[in-house]
Coordinates of C-alpha atoms in Angstrom, one line a residue:
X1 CA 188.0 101.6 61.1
X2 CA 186.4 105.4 61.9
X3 CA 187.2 106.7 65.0
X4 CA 185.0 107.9 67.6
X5 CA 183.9 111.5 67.5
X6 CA 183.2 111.6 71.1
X7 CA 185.7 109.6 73.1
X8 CA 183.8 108.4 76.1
X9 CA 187.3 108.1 78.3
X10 CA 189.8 110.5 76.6
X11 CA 193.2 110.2 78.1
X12 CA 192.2 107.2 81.0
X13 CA 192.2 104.8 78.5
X14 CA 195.9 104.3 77.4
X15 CA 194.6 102.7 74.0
X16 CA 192.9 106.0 73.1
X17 CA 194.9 108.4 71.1
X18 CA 194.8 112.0 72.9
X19 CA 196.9 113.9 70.3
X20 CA 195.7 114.3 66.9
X21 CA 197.1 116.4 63.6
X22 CA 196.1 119.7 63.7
X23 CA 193.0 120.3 62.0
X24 CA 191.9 122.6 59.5
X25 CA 191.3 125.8 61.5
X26 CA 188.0 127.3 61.7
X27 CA 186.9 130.1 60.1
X28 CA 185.8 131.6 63.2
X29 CA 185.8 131.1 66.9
X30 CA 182.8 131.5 69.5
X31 CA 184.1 132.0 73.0
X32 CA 180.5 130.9 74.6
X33 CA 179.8 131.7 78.5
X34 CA 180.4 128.7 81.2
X35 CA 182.9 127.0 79.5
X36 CA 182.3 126.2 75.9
X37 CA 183.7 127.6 72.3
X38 CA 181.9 126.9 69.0
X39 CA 184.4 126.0 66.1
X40 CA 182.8 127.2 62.3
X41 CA 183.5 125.9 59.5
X42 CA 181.8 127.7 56.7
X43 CA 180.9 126.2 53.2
X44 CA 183.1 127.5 50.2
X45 CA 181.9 131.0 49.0
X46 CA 180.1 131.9 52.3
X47 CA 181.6 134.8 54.1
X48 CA 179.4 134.5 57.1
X49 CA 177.1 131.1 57.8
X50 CA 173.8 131.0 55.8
X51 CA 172.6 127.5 56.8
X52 CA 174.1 126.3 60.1
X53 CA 174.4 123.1 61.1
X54 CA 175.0 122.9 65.0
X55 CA 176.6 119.7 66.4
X56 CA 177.2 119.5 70.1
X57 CA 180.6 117.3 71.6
X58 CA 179.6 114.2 74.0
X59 CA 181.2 113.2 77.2
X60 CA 184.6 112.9 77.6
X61 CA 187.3 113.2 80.7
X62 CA 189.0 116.2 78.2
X63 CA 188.1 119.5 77.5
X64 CA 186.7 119.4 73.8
X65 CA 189.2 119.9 71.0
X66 CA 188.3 121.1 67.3
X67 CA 191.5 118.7 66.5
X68 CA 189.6 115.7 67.5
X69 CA 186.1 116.9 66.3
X70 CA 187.7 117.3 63.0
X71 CA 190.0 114.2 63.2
X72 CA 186.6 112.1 63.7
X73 CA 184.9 113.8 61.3
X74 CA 186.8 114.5 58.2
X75 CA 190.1 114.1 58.8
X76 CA 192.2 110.4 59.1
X77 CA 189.7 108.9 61.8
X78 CA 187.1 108.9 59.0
X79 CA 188.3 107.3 56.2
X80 CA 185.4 105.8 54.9
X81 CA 183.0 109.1 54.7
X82 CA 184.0 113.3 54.4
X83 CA 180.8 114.3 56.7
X84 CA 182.1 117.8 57.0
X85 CA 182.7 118.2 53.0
X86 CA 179.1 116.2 52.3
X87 CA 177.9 118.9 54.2
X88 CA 179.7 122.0 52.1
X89 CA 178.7 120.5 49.3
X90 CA 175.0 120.7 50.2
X91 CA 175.7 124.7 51.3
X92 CA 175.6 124.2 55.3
X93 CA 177.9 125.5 57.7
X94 CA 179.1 123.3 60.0
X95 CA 179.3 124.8 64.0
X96 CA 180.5 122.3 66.3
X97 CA 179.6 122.8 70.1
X98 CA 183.0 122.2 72.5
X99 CA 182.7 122.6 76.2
X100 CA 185.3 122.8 78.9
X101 CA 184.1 120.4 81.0
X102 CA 182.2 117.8 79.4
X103 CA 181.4 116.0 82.5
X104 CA 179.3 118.8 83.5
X105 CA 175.2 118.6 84.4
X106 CA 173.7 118.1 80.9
X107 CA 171.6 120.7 82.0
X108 CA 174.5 123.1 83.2
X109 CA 176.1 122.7 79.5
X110 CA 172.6 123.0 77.9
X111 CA 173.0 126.6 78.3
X112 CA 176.0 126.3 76.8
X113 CA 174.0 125.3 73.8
X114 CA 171.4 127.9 74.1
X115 CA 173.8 130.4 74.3
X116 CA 175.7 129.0 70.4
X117 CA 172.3 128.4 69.2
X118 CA 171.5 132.5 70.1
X119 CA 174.6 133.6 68.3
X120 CA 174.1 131.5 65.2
X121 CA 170.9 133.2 64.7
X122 CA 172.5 137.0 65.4
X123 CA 175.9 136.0 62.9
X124 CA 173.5 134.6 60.4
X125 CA 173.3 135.5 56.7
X126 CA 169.9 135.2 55.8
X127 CA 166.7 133.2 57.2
X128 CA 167.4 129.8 56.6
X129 CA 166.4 127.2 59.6
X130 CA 169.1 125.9 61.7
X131 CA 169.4 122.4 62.3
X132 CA 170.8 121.5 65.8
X133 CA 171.8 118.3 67.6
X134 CA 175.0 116.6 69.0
X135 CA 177.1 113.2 69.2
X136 CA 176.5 110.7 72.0
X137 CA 175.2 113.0 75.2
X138 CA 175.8 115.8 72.8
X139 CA 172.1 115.0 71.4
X140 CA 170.9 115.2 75.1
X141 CA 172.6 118.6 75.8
X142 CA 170.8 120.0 73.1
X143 CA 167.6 118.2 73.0
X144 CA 167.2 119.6 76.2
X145 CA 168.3 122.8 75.3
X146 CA 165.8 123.0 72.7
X147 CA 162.7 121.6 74.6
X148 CA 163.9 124.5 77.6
X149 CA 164.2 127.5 75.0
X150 CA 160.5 126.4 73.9
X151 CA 159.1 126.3 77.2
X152 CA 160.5 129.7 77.8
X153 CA 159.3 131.1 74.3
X154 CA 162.9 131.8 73.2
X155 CA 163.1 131.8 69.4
X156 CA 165.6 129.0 68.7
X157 CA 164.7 129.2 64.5
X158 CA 165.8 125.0 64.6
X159 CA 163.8 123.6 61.5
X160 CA 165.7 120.2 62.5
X161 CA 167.1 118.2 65.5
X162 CA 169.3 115.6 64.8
X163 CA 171.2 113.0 67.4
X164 CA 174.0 110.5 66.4
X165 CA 173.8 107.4 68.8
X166 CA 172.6 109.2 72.0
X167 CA 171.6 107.3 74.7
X168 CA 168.2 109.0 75.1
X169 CA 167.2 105.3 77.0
X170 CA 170.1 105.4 79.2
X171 CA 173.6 103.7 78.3
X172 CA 176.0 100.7 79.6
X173 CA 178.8 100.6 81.6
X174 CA 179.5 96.9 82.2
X175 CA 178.7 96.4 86.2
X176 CA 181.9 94.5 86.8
X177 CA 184.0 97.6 86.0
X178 CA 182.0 100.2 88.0
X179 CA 182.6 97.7 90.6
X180 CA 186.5 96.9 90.1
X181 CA 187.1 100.8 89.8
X182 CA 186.1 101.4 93.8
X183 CA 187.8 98.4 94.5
X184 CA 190.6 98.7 93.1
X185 CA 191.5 102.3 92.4
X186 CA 189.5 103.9 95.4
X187 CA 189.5 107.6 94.9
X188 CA 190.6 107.9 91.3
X189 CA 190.3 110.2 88.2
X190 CA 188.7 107.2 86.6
X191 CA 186.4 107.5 89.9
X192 CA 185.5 110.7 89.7
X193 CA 184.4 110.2 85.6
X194 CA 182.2 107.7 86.1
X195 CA 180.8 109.2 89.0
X196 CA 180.6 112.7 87.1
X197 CA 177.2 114.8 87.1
X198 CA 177.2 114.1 83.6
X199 CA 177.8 109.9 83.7
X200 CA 175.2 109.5 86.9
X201 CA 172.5 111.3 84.7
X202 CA 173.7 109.2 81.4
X203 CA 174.0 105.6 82.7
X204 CA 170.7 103.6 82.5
X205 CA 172.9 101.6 85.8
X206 CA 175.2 103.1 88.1
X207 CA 176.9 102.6 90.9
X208 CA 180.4 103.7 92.7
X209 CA 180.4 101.6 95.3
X210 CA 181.7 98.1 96.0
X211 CA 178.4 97.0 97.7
X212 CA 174.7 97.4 96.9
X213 CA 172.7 96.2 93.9
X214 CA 173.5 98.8 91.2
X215 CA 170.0 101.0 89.9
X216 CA 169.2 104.3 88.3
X217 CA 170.9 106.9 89.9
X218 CA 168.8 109.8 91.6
X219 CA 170.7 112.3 89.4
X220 CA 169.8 110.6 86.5
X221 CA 165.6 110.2 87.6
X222 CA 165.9 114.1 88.2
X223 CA 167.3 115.0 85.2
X224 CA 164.4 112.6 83.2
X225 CA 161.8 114.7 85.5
X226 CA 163.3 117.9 84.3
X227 CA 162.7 116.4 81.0
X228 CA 159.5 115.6 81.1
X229 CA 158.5 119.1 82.6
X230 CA 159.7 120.3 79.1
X231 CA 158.0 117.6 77.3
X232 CA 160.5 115.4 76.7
X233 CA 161.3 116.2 73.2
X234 CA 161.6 120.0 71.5
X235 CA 157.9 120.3 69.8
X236 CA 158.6 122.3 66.8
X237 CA 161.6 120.9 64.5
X238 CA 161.7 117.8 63.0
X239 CA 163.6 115.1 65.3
X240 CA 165.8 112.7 63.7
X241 CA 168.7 110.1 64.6
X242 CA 170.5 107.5 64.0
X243 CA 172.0 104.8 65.7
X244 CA 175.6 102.8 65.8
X245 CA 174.1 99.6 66.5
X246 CA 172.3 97.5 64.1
X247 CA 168.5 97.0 64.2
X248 CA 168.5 93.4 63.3
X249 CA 169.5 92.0 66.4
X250 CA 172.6 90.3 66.1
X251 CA 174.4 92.6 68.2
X252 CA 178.0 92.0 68.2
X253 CA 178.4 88.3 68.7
X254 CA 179.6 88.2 72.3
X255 CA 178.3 86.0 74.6
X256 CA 176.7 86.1 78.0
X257 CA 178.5 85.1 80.9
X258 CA 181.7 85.1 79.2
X259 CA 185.2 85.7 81.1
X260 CA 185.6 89.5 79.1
X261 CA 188.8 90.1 81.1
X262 CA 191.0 88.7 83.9
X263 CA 194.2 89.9 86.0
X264 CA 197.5 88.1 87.2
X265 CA 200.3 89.3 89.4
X266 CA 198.0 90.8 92.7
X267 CA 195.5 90.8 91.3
X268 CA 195.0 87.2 90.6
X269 CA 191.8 85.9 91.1
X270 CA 190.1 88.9 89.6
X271 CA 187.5 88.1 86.5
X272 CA 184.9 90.0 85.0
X273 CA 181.9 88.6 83.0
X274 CA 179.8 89.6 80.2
X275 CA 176.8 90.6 81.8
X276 CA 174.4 87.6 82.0
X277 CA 170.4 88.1 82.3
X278 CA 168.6 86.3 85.6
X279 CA 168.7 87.1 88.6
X280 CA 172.0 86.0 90.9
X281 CA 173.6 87.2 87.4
X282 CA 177.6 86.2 88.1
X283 CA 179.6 89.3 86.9
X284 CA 183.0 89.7 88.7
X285 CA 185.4 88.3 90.9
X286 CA 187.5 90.8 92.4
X287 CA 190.8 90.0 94.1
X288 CA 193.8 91.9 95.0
X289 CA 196.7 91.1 97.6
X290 CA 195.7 92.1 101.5
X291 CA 192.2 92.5 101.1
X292 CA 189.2 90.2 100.7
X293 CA 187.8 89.2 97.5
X294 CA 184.5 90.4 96.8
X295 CA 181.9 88.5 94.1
X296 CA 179.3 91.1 92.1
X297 CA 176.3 89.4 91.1
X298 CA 172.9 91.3 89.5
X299 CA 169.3 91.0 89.5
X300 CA 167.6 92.9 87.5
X301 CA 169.7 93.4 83.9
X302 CA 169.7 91.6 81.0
X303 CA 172.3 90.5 78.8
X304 CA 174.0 93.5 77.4
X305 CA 177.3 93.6 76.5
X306 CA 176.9 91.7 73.4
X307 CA 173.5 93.5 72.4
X308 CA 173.0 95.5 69.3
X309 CA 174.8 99.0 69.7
X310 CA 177.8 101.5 69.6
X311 CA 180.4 99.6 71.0
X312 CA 183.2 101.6 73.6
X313 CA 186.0 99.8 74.4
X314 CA 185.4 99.2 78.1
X315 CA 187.1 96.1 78.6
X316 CA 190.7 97.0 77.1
X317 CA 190.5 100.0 79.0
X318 CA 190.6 98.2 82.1
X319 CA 193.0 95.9 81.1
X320 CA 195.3 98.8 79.8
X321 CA 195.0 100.2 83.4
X322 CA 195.8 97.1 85.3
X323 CA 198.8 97.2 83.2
X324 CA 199.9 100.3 84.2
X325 CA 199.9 98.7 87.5
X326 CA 201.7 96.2 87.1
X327 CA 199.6 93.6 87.1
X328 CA 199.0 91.3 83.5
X329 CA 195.5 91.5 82.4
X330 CA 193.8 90.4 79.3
X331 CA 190.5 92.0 77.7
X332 CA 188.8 88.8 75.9
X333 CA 186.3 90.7 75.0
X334 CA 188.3 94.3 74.5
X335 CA 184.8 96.3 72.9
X336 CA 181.2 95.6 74.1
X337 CA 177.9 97.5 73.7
X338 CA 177.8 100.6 74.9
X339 CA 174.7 102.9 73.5
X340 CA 171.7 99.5 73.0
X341 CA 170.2 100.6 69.3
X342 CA 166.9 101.0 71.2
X343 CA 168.0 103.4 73.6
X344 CA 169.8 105.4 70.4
X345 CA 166.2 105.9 68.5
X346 CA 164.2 106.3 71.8
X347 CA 162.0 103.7 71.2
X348 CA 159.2 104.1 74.0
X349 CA 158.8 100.5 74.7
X350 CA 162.3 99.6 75.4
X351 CA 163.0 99.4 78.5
X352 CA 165.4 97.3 80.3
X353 CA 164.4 97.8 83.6
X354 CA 163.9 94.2 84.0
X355 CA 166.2 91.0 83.4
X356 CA 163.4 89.8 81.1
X357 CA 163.5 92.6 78.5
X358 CA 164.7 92.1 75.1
X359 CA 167.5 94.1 74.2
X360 CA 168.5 91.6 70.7
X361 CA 164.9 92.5 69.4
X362 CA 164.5 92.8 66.0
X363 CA 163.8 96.4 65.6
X364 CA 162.9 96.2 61.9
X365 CA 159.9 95.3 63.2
X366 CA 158.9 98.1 65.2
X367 CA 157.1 101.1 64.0
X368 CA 158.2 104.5 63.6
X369 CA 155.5 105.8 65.3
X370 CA 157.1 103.7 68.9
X371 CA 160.2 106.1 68.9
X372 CA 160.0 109.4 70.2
X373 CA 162.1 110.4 67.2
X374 CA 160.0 111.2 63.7
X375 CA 162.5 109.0 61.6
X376 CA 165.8 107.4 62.1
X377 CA 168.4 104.8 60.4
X378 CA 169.8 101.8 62.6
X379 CA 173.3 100.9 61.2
X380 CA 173.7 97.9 59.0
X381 CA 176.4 96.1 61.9
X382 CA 177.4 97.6 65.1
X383 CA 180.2 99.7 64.6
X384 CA 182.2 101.9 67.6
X385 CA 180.0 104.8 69.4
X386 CA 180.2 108.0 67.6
X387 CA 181.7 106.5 64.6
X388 CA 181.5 108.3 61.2
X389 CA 179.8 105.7 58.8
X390 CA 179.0 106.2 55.1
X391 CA 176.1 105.1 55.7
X392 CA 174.6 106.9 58.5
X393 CA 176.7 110.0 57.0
X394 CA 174.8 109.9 53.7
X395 CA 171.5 109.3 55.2
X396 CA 172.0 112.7 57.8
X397 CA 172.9 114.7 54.6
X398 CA 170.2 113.2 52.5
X399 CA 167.4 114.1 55.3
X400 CA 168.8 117.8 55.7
X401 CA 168.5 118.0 51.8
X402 CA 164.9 117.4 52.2

């Protein structure tokens, strides 16, 4: 199975691996202001890049590394599909976008972007158009970038943007762990992630508290005003994306108001559910020795975590944890939804404000014209967030070619 490119937890989640072989190195190396470096791999036979191809890192609790990019990419975490060779092949250069801190503002690490985009046009070898875009909130670091350097006339020469399962509509963290983290960790690195600049303006629900019905965050409604003050969407390249999760609606065949994980030892008692629709929605018990147990229940989401989409690993990361505290915990369901296909291809009527909305519709069905992207591929089955597929690989190159 293909690795994620952009590992949502990095080194939190004792399942992820945090060391990986050392990569090819880059031809060259862009130290960018703020915080970020651009790695470049140039095609055979090109001294300096003709045809760039610039593809932002996502979120992460680690600094970027060209030695995961790579890994995810081309190297052993994508066995299936060589995306960075099926792009030499074609004559593009390949620029991947790193930053620092990845939990930054998406607008803070926008300039970031700007700032690579700028020096791919001044390195370039001839005229040709760049295309530009980025994994997970990669494609929202540079979406925005682009929509900002056309508001301010800046000349970003971007004949294409491209995102690869972006949560443009928001994405899912299951309730009962944003819960179970206050609970249980208090003030924690794990803590202080998901309550990151970066997560609050990402996640379509958030929440880092044990009480209160979990909404939109206020970072995340400013950062969609900001948005919108650009126009939402770059006007002048062509947008395109694909998605991790299928289209068909089968999602990944988890159930609703399922046990997805449950704790022994001090913590016995505790159980967290797949998310179920409805209001008075049942989604964790939480239990720990010397303090009162708490039940989470929900209003106002529909069933989720077995939707169509990337999946992220949530569950098995919170059992790994527990673990490391000494308490036994099993992940029943270890991966669930994490990006819903809908949210991945900006489709402008799905919203899942409501516990009513639809997130196992058949999107087959729905027009091109509904998406705020000009075309897009939904993956044949739900595979992991950020994963490297043949066939969303072949269909990227493909649409560059033409």
């Amino acid at each position: 199975m293909s690795a994620p490119v952009a590992n949502f937890w990095g080194d939190l989640d004792p399942n992820n691996r945090v060391e990986f072989p050392e990569a090819k190195r880059p031809d060259e190396t862009w130290e960018l202001r703020d915080g970020g470096t651009a790695w470049v791999y140039r095609a055979p036979g090109h001294d300096n890049i003709r045809r760039p191809v610039i593809l932002s890192d996502g979120f992460s609790s680690l600094p970027s590394s060209y030695n995961e990019l790579y890994y995810g990419l081309e190297g052993a975490g994508s066995p299936d599909y060589k995306f960075i060779s099926a792009l030499h092949e074609r004559g593009y250069d390949l620029v991947l976008l790193g930053y620092q801190d990845r939990t930054k503002s998406i607008i803070d690490n926008a300039k970031v972007a700007t700032e690579c985009i700028h020096n791919a046009i001044a390195r370039q070898e001839g005229d040709a158009l760049l295309t530009v875009g980025g994994f997970s909130m990669g494609g929202l670091i540079t979406r925005y970038a682009l929509a900002d350097m056309e508001r301010k006339r800046m000349n970003h020469n971007t004949a294409v943007y491209l995102s690869y399962d972006t949560p443009h509509r928001g994405a899912w963290l299951p309730i009962g762990i944003e819960k179970l983290v206050p609970y249980l960790l208090g003030d924690s690195r794990m803590l202080s992630l998901v309550s990151s600049p970066a997560a609050k303006q990402m996640l379509r629900w958030h929440t880092s508290k044990v009480e209160g019905e979990p909404a939109m965050h206020d970072d995340r409604k400013t950062f969609l005003q900001a948005l919108e003050k650009l126009g939402n969407w770059p006007m002048i390249p062509r947008l395109i994306g694909v998605a991790n999760g299928d289209g068909k609606g089968v999602g990944n065949g988890i159930k609703a108001g399922e046990a997805a994980l449950t704790a022994e030892g001090d913590l016995k008692g505790t159980k967290l559910y797949t998310q179920p629709g409805g209001k008075g929605a049942l989604v964790a018990e939480l239990a720990k020795t010397g303090a009162d147990p708490v039940t989470v229940r929900t209003d106002t989401i529909p069933e989720l975590d077995g939707a169509p989409g990337g999946t992220l690993g949530n569950f098995s990361l919170v059992a790994g944890l527990l673990q490391q505290l000494g308490a036994p915990a099993t992940a029943h369901h270890p991966a669930t939804c994490f990006v819903p296909s809908g949210s991945a291809v900006d489709l402008l009527d799905f919203d899942l404000a409501t516990p009513e909305a639809d997130p196992f519709a058949d999107l087959r069905k729905v027009s091109e014209e509904n998406s705020g992207l000009h075309s897009y591929l939904l993956s044949e089955t739900s595979t992991p967030h950020t994963s490297m597929t043949r066939q969303l690989g072949e269909w990227i190159v493909n649409q560059l070619a033409n």
